[in-house]
Coordinates of C-alpha atoms and ligand atoms in Angstrom, one line a residue:
X19 CA -19.0 -14.5 -19.6
X20 CA -22.3 -15.3 -17.9
X21 CA -25.4 -13.9 -19.7
X22 CA -26.1 -10.2 -19.0
X23 CA -22.6 -9.5 -17.6
X24 CA -20.4 -7.0 -19.3
X25 CA -16.7 -6.3 -19.6
X26 CA -16.0 -4.0 -16.7
X27 CA -12.7 -2.1 -17.2
X28 CA -13.0 -0.4 -13.8
X29 CA -9.7 0.5 -12.0
X30 CA -11.3 -0.7 -8.7
X31 CA -13.4 -2.1 -7.3
X32 CA -13.1 -4.3 -10.4
X33 CA -14.1 -7.6 -11.9
X34 CA -13.9 -10.8 -9.9
X35 CA -13.5 -14.2 -11.5
X36 CA -16.9 -15.6 -12.4
X37 CA -16.2 -19.0 -10.8
X38 CA -15.5 -17.1 -7.5
X39 CA -18.8 -15.1 -7.8
X40 CA -20.7 -18.4 -8.4
X41 CA -19.0 -20.0 -5.4
X42 CA -19.9 -17.0 -3.2
X43 CA -23.5 -17.3 -4.4
X44 CA -23.6 -21.1 -3.8
X45 CA -22.2 -20.8 -0.3
X46 CA -23.9 -17.6 0.7
X47 CA -26.7 -19.1 2.8
X48 CA -24.7 -21.9 4.3
X49 CA -20.9 -21.4 4.3
X50 CA -18.7 -24.4 4.8
X51 CA -21.5 -26.5 6.2
X52 CA -21.8 -24.2 9.2
X53 CA -25.6 -23.7 8.8
X54 CA -25.0 -19.9 8.5
X55 CA -23.7 -17.4 6.0
X56 CA -20.2 -16.1 6.2
X57 CA -22.0 -12.8 6.4
X58 CA -23.5 -13.8 9.8
X59 CA -20.5 -15.7 11.2
X60 CA -18.6 -14.8 14.3
X61 CA -14.9 -14.1 13.6
X62 CA -14.2 -16.0 16.8
X63 CA -15.7 -19.2 15.4
X64 CA -13.8 -22.3 14.4
X65 CA -15.1 -22.2 10.9
X66 CA -14.0 -18.6 10.4
X67 CA -10.6 -19.3 11.9
X68 CA -10.1 -21.9 9.2
X69 CA -11.2 -19.3 6.6
X70 CA -8.8 -16.6 7.6
X71 CA -5.9 -19.0 8.1
X72 CA -6.5 -20.6 4.7
X73 CA -6.6 -17.1 3.1
X74 CA -3.2 -16.2 4.7
X75 CA -1.7 -19.6 3.8
X76 CA -2.8 -19.1 0.2
X77 CA -1.2 -15.7 0.1
X78 CA 2.0 -17.2 1.5
X79 CA 2.0 -20.0 -1.0
X80 CA 1.2 -17.9 -4.1
X81 CA 3.8 -15.2 -3.3
X82 CA 6.3 -17.6 -1.8
X83 CA 6.4 -15.4 1.3
X84 CA 9.6 -16.2 3.3
X85 CA 9.2 -17.5 6.9
X86 CA 10.5 -14.3 8.4
X87 CA 7.5 -12.3 7.1
X88 CA 4.0 -11.9 8.5
X89 CA 0.8 -11.7 6.5
X90 CA -1.8 -9.4 8.0
X91 CA -5.3 -8.4 7.0
X92 CA -6.1 -4.8 8.0
X93 CA -8.9 -2.3 7.7
X94 CA -8.7 1.1 6.0
X95 CA -7.7 0.4 2.4
X96 CA -4.4 1.3 1.0
X97 CA -4.9 4.8 2.2
X98 CA -5.0 3.6 5.8
X99 CA -1.5 2.2 5.3
X100 CA -0.3 5.6 4.0
X101 CA -0.6 6.6 7.7
X102 CA 0.2 3.3 9.4
X103 CA 3.5 2.7 7.5
X104 CA 5.2 5.9 8.8
X105 CA 3.6 5.3 12.3
X106 CA 5.0 1.8 12.5
X107 CA 8.3 2.0 10.5
X108 CA 9.4 5.6 10.8
X109 CA 10.7 5.9 14.3
X110 CA 14.5 5.2 14.2
X111 CA 15.8 8.3 12.3
X112 CA 12.3 9.6 11.6
X113 CA 13.3 10.1 8.0
X114 CA 11.8 8.2 5.0
X115 CA 12.4 8.5 1.3
X116 CA 9.4 8.7 -1.0
X117 CA 9.7 8.2 -4.8
X118 CA 6.9 10.1 -6.4
X119 CA 5.7 8.3 -9.5
X120 CA 2.1 9.3 -9.5
X121 CA -0.9 10.4 -7.5
X122 CA -1.0 7.7 -4.9
X123 CA 2.7 7.8 -4.4
X124 CA 2.3 11.5 -3.7
X125 CA -0.7 10.9 -1.4
X126 CA 1.4 8.5 0.6
X127 CA 4.2 11.0 0.9
X128 CA 1.8 13.8 2.0
X129 CA 0.4 11.6 4.7
X130 CA 3.8 10.4 6.0
X131 CA 4.8 14.1 6.5
X132 CA 2.3 14.1 9.5
X133 CA 4.1 11.4 11.4
X134 CA 7.7 11.5 10.4
X135 CA 10.4 14.0 11.4
X136 CA 11.0 14.3 7.7
X137 CA 9.4 12.8 4.7
X138 CA 11.8 13.3 1.8
X139 CA 11.2 13.2 -2.0
X140 CA 14.0 10.9 -3.2
X141 CA 12.9 11.2 -6.8
X142 CA 9.9 12.3 -8.9
X143 CA 8.6 12.1 -12.4
X144 CA 6.1 15.0 -11.8
X145 CA 8.0 17.2 -14.3
X146 CA 7.3 14.6 -16.9
X147 CA 3.6 14.3 -16.0
X148 CA 4.4 10.9 -14.6
X149 CA 5.0 9.4 -18.0
X150 CA 7.9 7.4 -16.6
X151 CA 9.2 5.8 -13.4
X152 CA 12.2 7.6 -11.9
X153 CA 15.3 5.6 -12.6
X154 CA 18.0 4.7 -10.1
X155 CA 20.2 7.5 -11.4
X156 CA 17.4 10.0 -10.8
X157 CA 17.2 9.1 -7.1
X158 CA 18.8 10.9 -4.1
X159 CA 18.4 8.3 -1.3
X160 CA 19.1 9.1 2.3
X161 CA 21.5 6.5 3.9
X162 CA 19.9 7.0 7.3
X163 CA 16.3 6.6 6.1
X164 CA 14.0 4.2 8.0
X165 CA 12.5 3.0 4.7
X166 CA 12.1 3.9 1.0
X167 CA 8.5 4.0 -0.2
X168 CA 7.5 3.2 -3.8
X169 CA 4.1 2.8 -5.6
X170 CA 4.8 -0.2 -7.7
X171 CA 2.0 0.1 -10.3
X172 CA 0.6 3.6 -10.9
X173 CA -3.1 2.9 -11.4
X174 CA -4.0 6.3 -12.7
X175 CA -1.1 6.9 -15.1
X176 CA -0.6 3.3 -16.3
X177 CA 3.1 2.8 -15.4
X178 CA 4.9 0.1 -13.4
X179 CA 8.4 -0.2 -12.0
X180 CA 10.6 -2.0 -14.6
X181 CA 13.4 -2.3 -12.1
X182 CA 13.9 -2.8 -8.4
X183 CA 15.5 0.2 -6.8
X184 CA 18.8 -0.4 -5.0
X185 CA 18.4 1.0 -1.5
X186 CA 21.7 -0.2 0.2
X187 CA 20.0 -2.1 2.9
X188 CA 17.2 0.4 3.7
X189 CA 13.9 -1.5 3.7
X190 CA 11.9 -1.0 0.5
X191 CA 8.1 -0.5 1.2
X192 CA 5.8 -1.0 -1.8
X193 CA 2.2 -0.1 -2.4
X194 CA 1.2 -2.9 -4.8
X195 CA -2.6 -2.3 -4.7
X196 CA -3.1 -2.5 -8.5
X197 CA -0.6 -5.2 -9.3
X198 CA -0.7 -7.6 -6.4
X199 CA -0.9 -11.3 -7.6
X200 CA -0.7 -10.3 -11.2
X201 CA 2.7 -11.9 -11.4
X202 CA 5.3 -13.3 -9.0
X203 CA 7.4 -10.9 -6.9
X204 CA 10.5 -11.6 -4.9
X205 CA 9.1 -10.7 -1.5
X206 CA 12.5 -11.0 0.1
X207 CA 13.6 -7.9 -1.7
X208 CA 11.0 -5.8 0.2
X209 CA 10.7 -4.8 3.8
X210 CA 6.9 -4.6 3.4
X211 CA 4.3 -4.9 0.6
X212 CA 0.7 -3.7 1.0
X213 CA -2.3 -3.6 -1.2
X214 CA -6.0 -2.5 -1.0
X215 CA -7.6 -5.8 -2.2
X216 CA -10.3 -4.2 -4.4
X217 CA -8.3 -4.1 -7.5
X218 CA -7.2 -7.7 -7.9
X219 CA -8.2 -9.8 -5.0
X220 CA -11.6 -9.2 -3.4
X221 CA -14.3 -6.7 -2.8
X222 CA -13.4 -3.4 -1.0
X223 CA -12.8 -3.0 2.7
X224 CA -9.5 -4.8 3.3
X225 CA -5.8 -4.2 3.1
X226 CA -3.2 -7.0 2.7
X227 CA 0.1 -6.3 4.4
X228 CA 3.2 -8.5 4.1
X229 CA 5.9 -7.4 6.5
X230 CA 9.4 -8.6 7.6
X231 CA 9.4 -9.5 11.2
X232 CA 12.3 -7.3 12.3
X233 CA 10.4 -4.2 11.2
X234 CA 7.6 -4.9 13.8
X235 CA 7.5 -3.5 17.3
X236 CA 9.1 -0.1 16.6
X237 CA 5.9 1.9 16.3
X238 CA 5.2 5.4 17.7
X239 CA 3.8 5.2 21.3
X240 CA 0.7 7.1 20.2
X241 CA -0.1 4.7 17.3
X242 CA -3.8 3.7 17.4
X243 CA -4.0 0.2 18.7
X244 CA -5.7 -1.2 15.6
X245 CA -2.8 0.2 13.5
X246 CA 0.0 -1.4 15.5
X247 CA 1.3 -4.1 13.2
X248 CA 2.9 -6.0 16.0
X249 CA -0.3 -6.1 18.0
X250 CA -2.3 -7.2 14.9
X251 CA 0.3 -10.0 14.4
X252 CA -0.2 -11.2 18.0
X253 CA -3.9 -11.3 17.4
X254 CA -3.9 -13.1 13.9
X255 CA -5.3 -9.9 12.4
X256 CA -8.3 -10.1 14.7
X257 CA -7.6 -7.5 17.4
X258 CA -11.1 -6.3 16.6
X259 CA -13.7 -7.6 14.1
X260 CA -11.8 -7.9 10.8
X261 CA -13.5 -7.3 7.4
X262 CA -14.8 -10.9 7.5
X263 CA -16.4 -11.0 4.0
X264 CA -13.5 -9.6 2.0
X265 CA -11.1 -12.0 3.8
X266 CA -13.4 -14.9 2.9
X267 CA -13.3 -13.6 -0.7
X268 CA -9.5 -13.4 -0.7
X269 CA -9.5 -17.1 0.3
X270 CA -11.8 -17.9 -2.7
X271 CA -9.8 -15.8 -5.2
X272 CA -6.5 -17.3 -4.1
X273 CA -8.0 -20.8 -4.2
X274 CA -8.9 -19.9 -7.8
X275 CA -5.5 -18.5 -8.6
X276 CA -3.9 -21.7 -7.4
X277 CA -6.2 -23.8 -9.6
X278 CA -5.2 -21.6 -12.5
X279 CA -1.5 -22.5 -12.1
X280 CA -0.4 -19.7 -9.7
X281 CA 1.2 -16.4 -10.4
X282 CA 3.5 -17.6 -13.2
X283 CA 0.4 -18.6 -15.1
X284 CA -1.3 -15.3 -14.3
X285 CA 1.8 -13.4 -15.4
X286 CA 1.8 -15.2 -18.8
X287 CA -1.9 -14.5 -19.3
X288 CA -1.6 -10.9 -18.2
X289 CA 1.4 -10.3 -20.5
X290 CA -0.6 -11.7 -23.4
X291 CA -3.6 -9.6 -22.6
X292 CA -1.6 -6.4 -22.3
X293 CA 0.3 -7.2 -25.5
X294 CA -3.0 -7.3 -27.4
X295 CA -3.7 -3.7 -26.5
X296 CA -0.1 -2.3 -26.6
X297 CA 0.7 -4.1 -29.9
X298 CA -2.4 -2.5 -31.4
X299 CA -1.6 1.0 -30.0
X300 CA 1.9 0.7 -31.4
X301 CA 0.7 -0.3 -34.9
X302 CA -1.4 2.8 -35.6
X303 CA -1.5 6.6 -35.1
X304 CA -5.1 7.3 -34.3
X305 CA -4.6 6.7 -30.6
X306 CA -1.7 7.8 -28.5
X307 CA -0.2 5.8 -25.7
X308 CA 1.2 8.4 -23.4
X309 CA 3.7 6.5 -21.2
X310 CA 7.3 5.5 -21.6
X311 CA 7.3 2.1 -23.3
X312 CA 9.6 0.4 -20.8
X313 CA 7.4 1.4 -17.9
X314 CA 4.0 0.4 -19.2
X315 CA 1.7 -1.2 -16.7
X316 CA 0.3 -4.7 -17.5
X317 CA -2.8 -3.9 -15.4
X318 CA -3.9 -0.3 -16.3
X319 CA -3.6 0.7 -20.0
X320 CA -4.0 4.4 -20.7
X321 CA -4.6 5.9 -24.2
X322 CA -6.2 8.9 -25.8
X323 CA -7.0 10.2 -29.3
X324 CA -5.5 13.6 -28.7
X325 CA -8.9 15.3 -29.2
X326 CA -11.0 15.6 -26.0
X327 CA -14.3 15.5 -28.0
X328 CA -13.3 12.3 -29.7
X329 CA -12.3 10.8 -26.3
X330 CA -15.7 11.7 -25.0
X331 CA -17.4 10.0 -28.0
X332 CA -15.3 6.9 -27.5
X333 CA -16.4 6.7 -23.9
X334 CA -20.0 7.4 -24.8
X335 CA -20.0 4.5 -27.2
X336 CA -18.8 1.9 -24.7
X337 CA -22.2 0.8 -23.3
X338 CA -23.4 -0.2 -26.7
X339 CA -20.4 -2.6 -27.1
X340 CA -20.9 -4.1 -23.6
X341 CA -18.1 -2.3 -21.8
X342 CA -18.0 0.1 -18.8
X343 CA -15.5 2.3 -16.9
X344 CA -13.2 3.1 -19.9
X345 CA -13.1 6.8 -19.0
X346 CA -9.6 7.9 -17.9
X347 CA -9.0 9.3 -14.5
X348 CA -9.8 13.0 -14.3
X349 CA -6.1 13.9 -13.7
X350 CA -5.1 12.3 -17.0
X351 CA -8.2 12.4 -19.2
X352 CA -8.5 10.1 -22.2
X353 CA -9.2 6.5 -21.7
X354 CA -8.0 3.8 -19.3
X355 CA -8.6 0.1 -19.6
X356 CA -7.9 -1.8 -16.3
X357 CA -7.3 -5.4 -17.2
X358 CA -6.7 -7.2 -13.9
X359 CA -6.5 -10.9 -13.4
X360 CA -10.3 -11.4 -13.8
X361 CA -10.6 -9.6 -17.1
X362 CA -10.9 -12.3 -19.8
X363 CA -8.7 -12.2 -22.8
X364 CA -11.9 -12.0 -24.9
X365 CA -12.7 -8.7 -23.2
X366 CA -9.4 -7.2 -24.3
X367 CA -9.9 -8.5 -27.9
X368 CA -13.4 -7.0 -27.9
X369 CA -12.0 -3.7 -26.8
X370 CA -9.4 -3.6 -29.6
X371 CA -12.2 -4.5 -32.1
X372 CA -14.1 -1.4 -30.8
X373 CA -11.0 0.8 -31.0
X374 CA -10.5 -0.3 -34.6
X375 CA -14.1 0.4 -35.6
X376 CA -14.1 3.8 -33.8
X377 CA -10.8 4.8 -35.5
X378 CA -12.2 3.8 -38.9
X379 CA -15.4 5.8 -38.3
X380 CA -13.6 8.9 -37.3
Ligands
PLP10 C1 -6.6 2.3 -5.5 C2 -5.2 2.6 -5.0 C3 -5.0 3.2 -3.7 C4 -6.1 3.7 -2.9 O1 -6.7 2.5 -2.3 P1 -7.8 2.7 -1.1 O2 -8.0 1.3 -0.7 O3 -9.0 3.3 -1.8 O4 -7.3 3.5 -0.1 C5 -3.7 3.4 -3.3 N1 -2.7 3.0 -4.1 C6 -2.9 2.5 -5.3 C7 -1.7 2.1 -6.1 C8 -4.1 2.2 -5.8 O5 -4.3 1.7 -7.0

């Protein structure tokens, strides 16, 4: 870590790789020899065209996106897609199935209800306080649904799908905001994948959408123009001014991921990092790890002491150890360590050292 920087366990916006931050700094006044900053650059310029195309090409390469899928850069965060997905994909039967595995999954479901004939709950782990991901046998899927929506990694609760739901040909749409590029995914098994980039790819202000071509062009007639996926495809994501700086950062982060060996290498590192925390949690009984073991997230690790006062003391002690953002989400309490791609292994080791010291002292 560069002097003065701390281990930031924020769920998002979150850490970026230091080599990328340095590159941003070095290029900030004069990007790609253009004589101007990317911050000042027209999105219609040749230099910027190369940047956005390189960002999309890197996404395609890293995720092995099949040729019959489009890669789009959109505004509005992941929440924007909570509305745009039903507007664009929910027009045949007007029915869509939502699997409720946490807060964001529920937010997506609520929003879809505004634009669909019927947003259905196909399964939910609300009764279990979202400690597990609903299994296939818990799902009631509608054969005539336009799509099935899942939240792949539940950022607040700390769970991730350990299996791929079988939807019998109905397109599976996944919010992968907090797990995108943390490991390879078989894109061909999904109709669409989307992610707010501020967890694992870039600063806030941009949503990545990967969508199968046959799902384009069926949007509601009253869909706002900037939310029409087909129109955005025709305009290379530049129907209007796109979030130029975050897209530039996606290019730099994906360049970096390629240099690091791609998503197989990231997966191996992320598994090792998560294991350092989970192995420790499983080896002791001072801290509780509240979620079903098979469904544990590799990116967001939640834990608590069982005593809210002790949890508070744990969080209060973080600054002294050079950490920040370890407080759990208000819906869950306790602690949460978000350990995305950019969190170094040393940060996770330092956190476990703090956990051991705190447990010994209390
Ligand atoms: C952070 C997050 C969101 C919300 O993203 P915004 O870009 O703030 O709208 C949605 N879904 C998941 C899984 C998230 O982690």
